[in-house]
XYZ file of C-alpha atoms in Angstrom:
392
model
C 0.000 0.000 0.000
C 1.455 3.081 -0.925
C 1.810 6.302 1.789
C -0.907 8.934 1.064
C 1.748 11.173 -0.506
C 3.080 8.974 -3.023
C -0.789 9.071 -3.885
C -0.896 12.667 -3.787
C 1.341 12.933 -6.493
C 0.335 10.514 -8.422
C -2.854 11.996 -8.856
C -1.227 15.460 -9.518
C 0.794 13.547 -12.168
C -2.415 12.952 -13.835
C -3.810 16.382 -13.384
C -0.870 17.867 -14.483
C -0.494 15.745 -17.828
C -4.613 16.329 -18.295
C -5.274 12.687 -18.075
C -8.890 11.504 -16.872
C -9.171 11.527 -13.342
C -11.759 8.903 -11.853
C -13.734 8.764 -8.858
C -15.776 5.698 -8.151
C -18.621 6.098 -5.279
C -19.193 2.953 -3.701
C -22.893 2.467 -2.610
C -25.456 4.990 -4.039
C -27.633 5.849 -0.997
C -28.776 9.053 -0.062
C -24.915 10.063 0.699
C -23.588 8.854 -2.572
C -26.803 10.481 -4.594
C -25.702 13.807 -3.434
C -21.965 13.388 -3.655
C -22.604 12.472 -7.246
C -24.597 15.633 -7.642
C -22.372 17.963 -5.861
C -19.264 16.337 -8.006
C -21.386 16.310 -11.106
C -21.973 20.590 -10.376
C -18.428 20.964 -10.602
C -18.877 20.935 -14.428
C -15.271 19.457 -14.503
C -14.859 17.635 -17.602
C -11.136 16.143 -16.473
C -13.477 13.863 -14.299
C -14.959 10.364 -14.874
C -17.564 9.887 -11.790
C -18.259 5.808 -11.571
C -20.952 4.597 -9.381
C -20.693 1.204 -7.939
C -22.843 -1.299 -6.308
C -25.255 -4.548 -6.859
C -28.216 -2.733 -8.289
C -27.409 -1.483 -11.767
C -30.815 -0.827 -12.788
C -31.950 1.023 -9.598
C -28.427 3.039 -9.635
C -29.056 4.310 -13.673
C -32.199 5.485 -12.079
C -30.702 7.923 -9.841
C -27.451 8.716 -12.267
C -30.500 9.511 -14.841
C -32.407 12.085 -12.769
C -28.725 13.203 -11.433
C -27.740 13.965 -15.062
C -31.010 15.536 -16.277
C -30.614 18.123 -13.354
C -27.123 19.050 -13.616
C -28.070 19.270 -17.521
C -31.193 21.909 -16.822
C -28.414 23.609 -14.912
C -25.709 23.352 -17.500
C -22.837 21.897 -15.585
C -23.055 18.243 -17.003
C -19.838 18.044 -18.404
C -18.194 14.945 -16.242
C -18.415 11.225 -17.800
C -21.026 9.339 -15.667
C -20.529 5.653 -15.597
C -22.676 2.923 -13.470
C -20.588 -0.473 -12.505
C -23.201 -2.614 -11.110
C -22.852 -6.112 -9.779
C -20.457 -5.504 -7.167
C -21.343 -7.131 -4.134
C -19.764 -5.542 -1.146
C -19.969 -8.475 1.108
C -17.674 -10.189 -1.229
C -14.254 -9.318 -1.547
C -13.148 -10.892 -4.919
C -16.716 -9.067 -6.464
C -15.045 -5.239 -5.028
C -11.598 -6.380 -5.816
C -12.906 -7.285 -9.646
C -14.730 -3.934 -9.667
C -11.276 -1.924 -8.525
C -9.327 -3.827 -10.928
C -11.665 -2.981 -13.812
C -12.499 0.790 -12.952
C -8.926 1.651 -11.663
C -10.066 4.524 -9.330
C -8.078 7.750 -8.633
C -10.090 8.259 -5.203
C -13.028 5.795 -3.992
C -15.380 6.796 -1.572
C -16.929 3.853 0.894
C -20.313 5.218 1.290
C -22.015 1.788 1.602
C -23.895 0.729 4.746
C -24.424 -2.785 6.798
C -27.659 -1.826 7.752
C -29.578 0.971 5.367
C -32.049 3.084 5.636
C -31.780 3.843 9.531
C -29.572 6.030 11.825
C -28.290 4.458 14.541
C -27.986 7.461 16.827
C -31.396 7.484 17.020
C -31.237 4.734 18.916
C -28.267 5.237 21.015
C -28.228 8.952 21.583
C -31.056 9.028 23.886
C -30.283 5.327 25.437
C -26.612 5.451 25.588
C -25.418 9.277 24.861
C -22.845 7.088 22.927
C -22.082 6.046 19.278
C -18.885 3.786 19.352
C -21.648 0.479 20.017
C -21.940 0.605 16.376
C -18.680 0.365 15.541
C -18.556 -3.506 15.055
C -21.438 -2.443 12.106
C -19.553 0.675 10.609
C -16.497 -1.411 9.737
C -17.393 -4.662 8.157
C -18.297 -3.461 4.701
C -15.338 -1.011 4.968
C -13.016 -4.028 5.563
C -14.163 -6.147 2.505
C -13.237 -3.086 0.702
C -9.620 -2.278 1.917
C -8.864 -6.325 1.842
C -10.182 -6.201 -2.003
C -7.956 -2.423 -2.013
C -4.692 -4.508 -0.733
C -5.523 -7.656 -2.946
C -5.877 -5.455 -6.233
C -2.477 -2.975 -5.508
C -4.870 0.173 -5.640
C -3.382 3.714 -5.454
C -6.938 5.450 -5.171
C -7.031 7.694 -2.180
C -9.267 6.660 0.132
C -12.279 8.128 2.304
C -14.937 6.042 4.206
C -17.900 7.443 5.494
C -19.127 5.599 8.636
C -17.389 6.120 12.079
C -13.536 6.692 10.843
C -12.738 7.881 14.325
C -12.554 4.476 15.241
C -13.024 2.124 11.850
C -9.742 3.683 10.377
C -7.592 2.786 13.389
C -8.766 -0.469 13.605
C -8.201 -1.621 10.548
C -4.608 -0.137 10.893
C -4.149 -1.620 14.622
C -4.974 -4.834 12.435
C -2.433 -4.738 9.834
C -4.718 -4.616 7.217
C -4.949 -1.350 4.474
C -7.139 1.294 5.789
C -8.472 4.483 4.540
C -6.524 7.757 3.793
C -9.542 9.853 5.049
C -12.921 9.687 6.903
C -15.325 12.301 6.366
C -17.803 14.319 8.289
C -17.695 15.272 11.843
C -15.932 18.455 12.465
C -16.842 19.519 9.496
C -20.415 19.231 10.475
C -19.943 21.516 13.294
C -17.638 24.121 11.947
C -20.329 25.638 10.104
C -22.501 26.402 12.718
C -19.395 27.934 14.600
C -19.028 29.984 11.447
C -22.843 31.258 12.053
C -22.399 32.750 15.595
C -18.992 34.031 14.723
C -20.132 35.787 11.686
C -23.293 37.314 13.189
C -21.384 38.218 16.386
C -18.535 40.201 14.315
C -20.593 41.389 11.548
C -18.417 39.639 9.539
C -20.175 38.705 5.887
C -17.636 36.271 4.143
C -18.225 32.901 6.103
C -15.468 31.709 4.288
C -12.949 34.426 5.865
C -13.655 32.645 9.631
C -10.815 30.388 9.990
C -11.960 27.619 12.421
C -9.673 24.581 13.679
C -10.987 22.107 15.876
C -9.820 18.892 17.438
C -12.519 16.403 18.849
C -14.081 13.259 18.016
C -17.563 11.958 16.719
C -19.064 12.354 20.054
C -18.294 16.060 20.640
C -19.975 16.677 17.261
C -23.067 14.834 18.643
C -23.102 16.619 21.726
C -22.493 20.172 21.028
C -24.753 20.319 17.934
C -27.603 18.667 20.171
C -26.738 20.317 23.625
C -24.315 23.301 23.050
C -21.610 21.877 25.911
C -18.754 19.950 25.582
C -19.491 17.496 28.518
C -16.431 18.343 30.711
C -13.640 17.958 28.147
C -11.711 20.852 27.108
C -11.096 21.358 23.548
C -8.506 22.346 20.936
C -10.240 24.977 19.251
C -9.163 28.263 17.227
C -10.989 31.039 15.771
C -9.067 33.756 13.708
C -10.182 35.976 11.117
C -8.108 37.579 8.627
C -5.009 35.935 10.666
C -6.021 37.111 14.082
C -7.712 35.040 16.714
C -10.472 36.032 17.522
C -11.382 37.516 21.364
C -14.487 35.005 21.880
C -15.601 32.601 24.736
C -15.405 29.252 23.277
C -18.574 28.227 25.571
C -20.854 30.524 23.881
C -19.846 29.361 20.436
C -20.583 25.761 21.305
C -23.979 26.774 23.085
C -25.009 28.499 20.010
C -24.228 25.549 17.890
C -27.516 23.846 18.645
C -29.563 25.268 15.454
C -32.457 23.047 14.742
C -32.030 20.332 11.951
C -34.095 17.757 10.278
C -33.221 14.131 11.940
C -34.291 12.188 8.371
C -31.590 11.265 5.662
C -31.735 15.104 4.478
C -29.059 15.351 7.105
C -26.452 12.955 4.827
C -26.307 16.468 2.554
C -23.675 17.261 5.242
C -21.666 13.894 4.734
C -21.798 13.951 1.266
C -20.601 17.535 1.672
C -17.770 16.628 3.845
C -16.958 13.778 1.295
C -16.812 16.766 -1.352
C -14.948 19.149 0.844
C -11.998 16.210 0.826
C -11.751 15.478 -3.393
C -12.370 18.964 -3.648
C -9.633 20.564 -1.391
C -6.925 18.062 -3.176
C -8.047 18.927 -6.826
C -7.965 22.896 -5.672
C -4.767 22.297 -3.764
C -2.879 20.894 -6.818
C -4.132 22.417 -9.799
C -4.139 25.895 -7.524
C -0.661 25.062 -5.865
C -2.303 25.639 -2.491
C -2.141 24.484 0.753
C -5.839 23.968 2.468
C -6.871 22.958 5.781
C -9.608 20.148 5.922
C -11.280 18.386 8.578
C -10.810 14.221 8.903
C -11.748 11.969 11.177
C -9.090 8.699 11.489
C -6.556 10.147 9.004
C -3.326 8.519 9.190
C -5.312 5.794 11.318
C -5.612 7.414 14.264
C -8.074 7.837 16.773
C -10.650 10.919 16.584
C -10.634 14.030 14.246
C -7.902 16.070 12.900
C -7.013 18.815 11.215
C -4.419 17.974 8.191
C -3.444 20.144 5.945
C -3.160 19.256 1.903
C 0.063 20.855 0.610
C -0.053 21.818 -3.133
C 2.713 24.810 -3.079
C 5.780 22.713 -3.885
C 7.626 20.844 -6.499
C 5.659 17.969 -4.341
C 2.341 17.145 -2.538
C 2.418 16.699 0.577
C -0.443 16.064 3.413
C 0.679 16.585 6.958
C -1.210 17.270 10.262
C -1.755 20.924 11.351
C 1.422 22.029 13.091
C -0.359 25.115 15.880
C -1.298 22.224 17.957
C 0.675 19.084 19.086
C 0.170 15.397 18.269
C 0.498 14.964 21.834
C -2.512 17.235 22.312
C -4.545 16.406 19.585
C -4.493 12.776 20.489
C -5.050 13.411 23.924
C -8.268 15.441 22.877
C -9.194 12.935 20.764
C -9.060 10.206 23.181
C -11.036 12.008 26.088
C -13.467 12.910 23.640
C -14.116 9.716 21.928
C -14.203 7.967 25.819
C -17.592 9.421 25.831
C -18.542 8.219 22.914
C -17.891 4.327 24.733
C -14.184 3.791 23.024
C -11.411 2.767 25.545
C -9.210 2.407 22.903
C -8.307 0.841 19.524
C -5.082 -1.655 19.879
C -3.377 -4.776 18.276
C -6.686 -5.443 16.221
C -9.246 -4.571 18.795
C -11.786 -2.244 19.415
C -12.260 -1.848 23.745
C -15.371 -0.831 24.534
C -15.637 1.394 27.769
C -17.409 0.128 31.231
C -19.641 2.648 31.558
C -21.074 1.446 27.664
C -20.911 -2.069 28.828
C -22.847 -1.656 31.677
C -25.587 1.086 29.869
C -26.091 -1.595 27.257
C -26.779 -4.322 30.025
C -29.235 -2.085 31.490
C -31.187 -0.802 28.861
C -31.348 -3.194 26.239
C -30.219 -6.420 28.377
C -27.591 -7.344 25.682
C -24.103 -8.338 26.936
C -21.459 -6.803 24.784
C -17.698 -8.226 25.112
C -15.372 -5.506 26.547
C -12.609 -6.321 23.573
C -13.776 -7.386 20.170
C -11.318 -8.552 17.522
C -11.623 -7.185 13.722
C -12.368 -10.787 13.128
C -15.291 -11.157 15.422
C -16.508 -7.660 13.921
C -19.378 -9.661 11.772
C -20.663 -11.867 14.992
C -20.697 -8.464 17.421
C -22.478 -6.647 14.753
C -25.180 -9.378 14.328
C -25.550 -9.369 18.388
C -26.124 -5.539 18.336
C -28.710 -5.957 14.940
C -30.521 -8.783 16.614
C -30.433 -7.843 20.461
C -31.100 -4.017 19.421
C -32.027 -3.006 16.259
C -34.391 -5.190 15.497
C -36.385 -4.895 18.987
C -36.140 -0.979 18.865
C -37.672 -1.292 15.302
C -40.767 -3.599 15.775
């Protein structure tokens, strides 16, 4: 597996010489349809946007009405392309499909069980995500053991729980994604609201915002304003000047009402966008840009990394105002909440206090260490011990 900046450049390689550059969505749910649409508005016609999954008659379906819209708006100018019959329970079917389409980025938005958030279920039981995990990674796995069996170079982002899927497949030996997406970059924005309004400043896009926390702080600040105890990393500057602000009020006034329904995957897709995006800008604009990743470089929580475009070479490295040593130490207070212990040697460790909670409420026994290679049986104990009551 190569390092993420040996794929950096061979992507600007391609960029620079004008060749095609392809990105393949994996799973066309309601994150992929409106990845594909925000890609397809780009009116970029150095890209060749594949979709990929089992359906290909219900996928043409949503590439068609994808296509006609981006047409009425004159901006259909990528190549559109559906792979169908690529099972992502089956490793030699993905491997197949990444041999044939030969990706320049892929983007896992597939999901075990579709059609349902699961923090609707644990939020109000639990106050805690990381349950899930066992769920989040098993598709994600086939497709980084197909990545590793057919010698990919695609840069890769996965969707569902990075803060703790990435690591884990690292912790395991096996490939893992390059980036995770959403998170952070779902609460920025709302930062960016209060700030704005506060200053009078009109140019969102002038508030510089870094933030280090996990999935849970997300959760909890958007939903309660508060950061549960746990003191951030968090920096607000504008026009190269931080800014003179109490960080408590700018989490308080990031709980803005929000539909609960899929509508909300607009800001996934948006942080899967924000990723492609930022590397195409940073290398065809010689830029460096600041993005927002959850489980980049495999470790635990969200980061800020920076994509470095200005030199002879790209390079991707963490942002330098804050330390590693602080960042993960964020990270790992933060994601505690969220029932992660830690992420070691090819195991996820639930917390106590989660072990207990799920006792309690649901009267399922979870194991305090699970294995990557136990992921499938733990997920089909939380599906059939939880999901499927809660739903009935």
């Amino acid at each position: 597996m190569k390092t993420l900046n040996e794929k950096l450049n061979l992507l600007k390689k391609k960029l620079d010489e004008g060749e095609k550059v392809t990105i393949a969505i994996f799973g066309l749910g309601s994150v992929g349809c409106y990845l594909l649409d925000y890609l397809v508005s780009l009116a970029d016609p150095q890209l060749r946007l594949v979709v990929v999954g089992r359906n290909a008659e219900k996928m043409q379906q949503d590439v068609n009405i994808i296509r006609t819209a981006a047409t009425i708006r004159r901006q259909m100018r990528s190549e559109l392309i559906v792979e169908g019959g690529c099972d992502f329970k089956d490793v030699a079917s993905i491997e197949a499909a990444l041999r044939k389409i030969q990706p320049d980025f892929i983007v896992n938005s597939s999901r075990l069980y579709a059609g349902l958030k699961y923090g609707t279920i644990s939020w109000s039981n639990l106050r805690a995500y990381g349950i899930w995990s066992p769920m989040s990674i098993l598709l994600g796995k086939n497709m980084m053991e197909a990545y590793g069996k057919a010698d990919c170079n695609a840069i890769s982002i996965n969707t569902s729980y990075s803060d703790a899927v990435i690591p884990w497949l690292k912790s395991a030996g096996m490939p893992y994604f390059d980036f995770g997406s959403g998170n952070l970059n779902h609460l920025i924005p709302r930062m960016k609201f209060f700030v704005a309004q506060k200053f009078g400043i009109k140019n969102l896009n002038g508030i510089d915002i870094t933030l280090v926390a996990s999935h849970f702080h997300d959760v909890v600040i958007s939903k309660e304003g508060h950061t549960e105890g746990v003191k951030l990393l968090l920096s607000i500057k504008y026009q190269g000047k931080e800014l003179d602000i109490n960080h408590d009020e700018v989490y308080k006034a990031c709980g803005i009402p929000m539909p609960t329904d899929q509508k909300r995957n607009m800001m996934n897709a948006s942080s899967n966008f924000d990723i492609i995006y930022s590397i195409l800008s940073a290398i065809r604009e010689k830029k460096a840009i600041k993005i927002h990743t959850p489980g980049v470089d495999g470790k635990i929580g969200g980061y800020p990394f920076i994509i470095d475009g200005t030199g002879t070479d790209v390079q991707g490295y963490f942002f330098k105002d804050f330390s590693m040593e602080q960042m993960e130490q964020v990270n790992r207070a933060s994601i505690y909440h969220d029932g992660i212990e830690n992420v070691e040697d090819g195991y996820l460790v639930y917390t106590d206090e989660l072990i207990d909670k799920v006792k309690k409420t649901f009267g399922v026994i979870i194991p305090k260490k699970v294995h990557l290679s136990d992921a499938d049986n733990v997920a089909n104990l939380l599906i059939e011990g939880i999901i499927t009551p809660q739903l009935r």
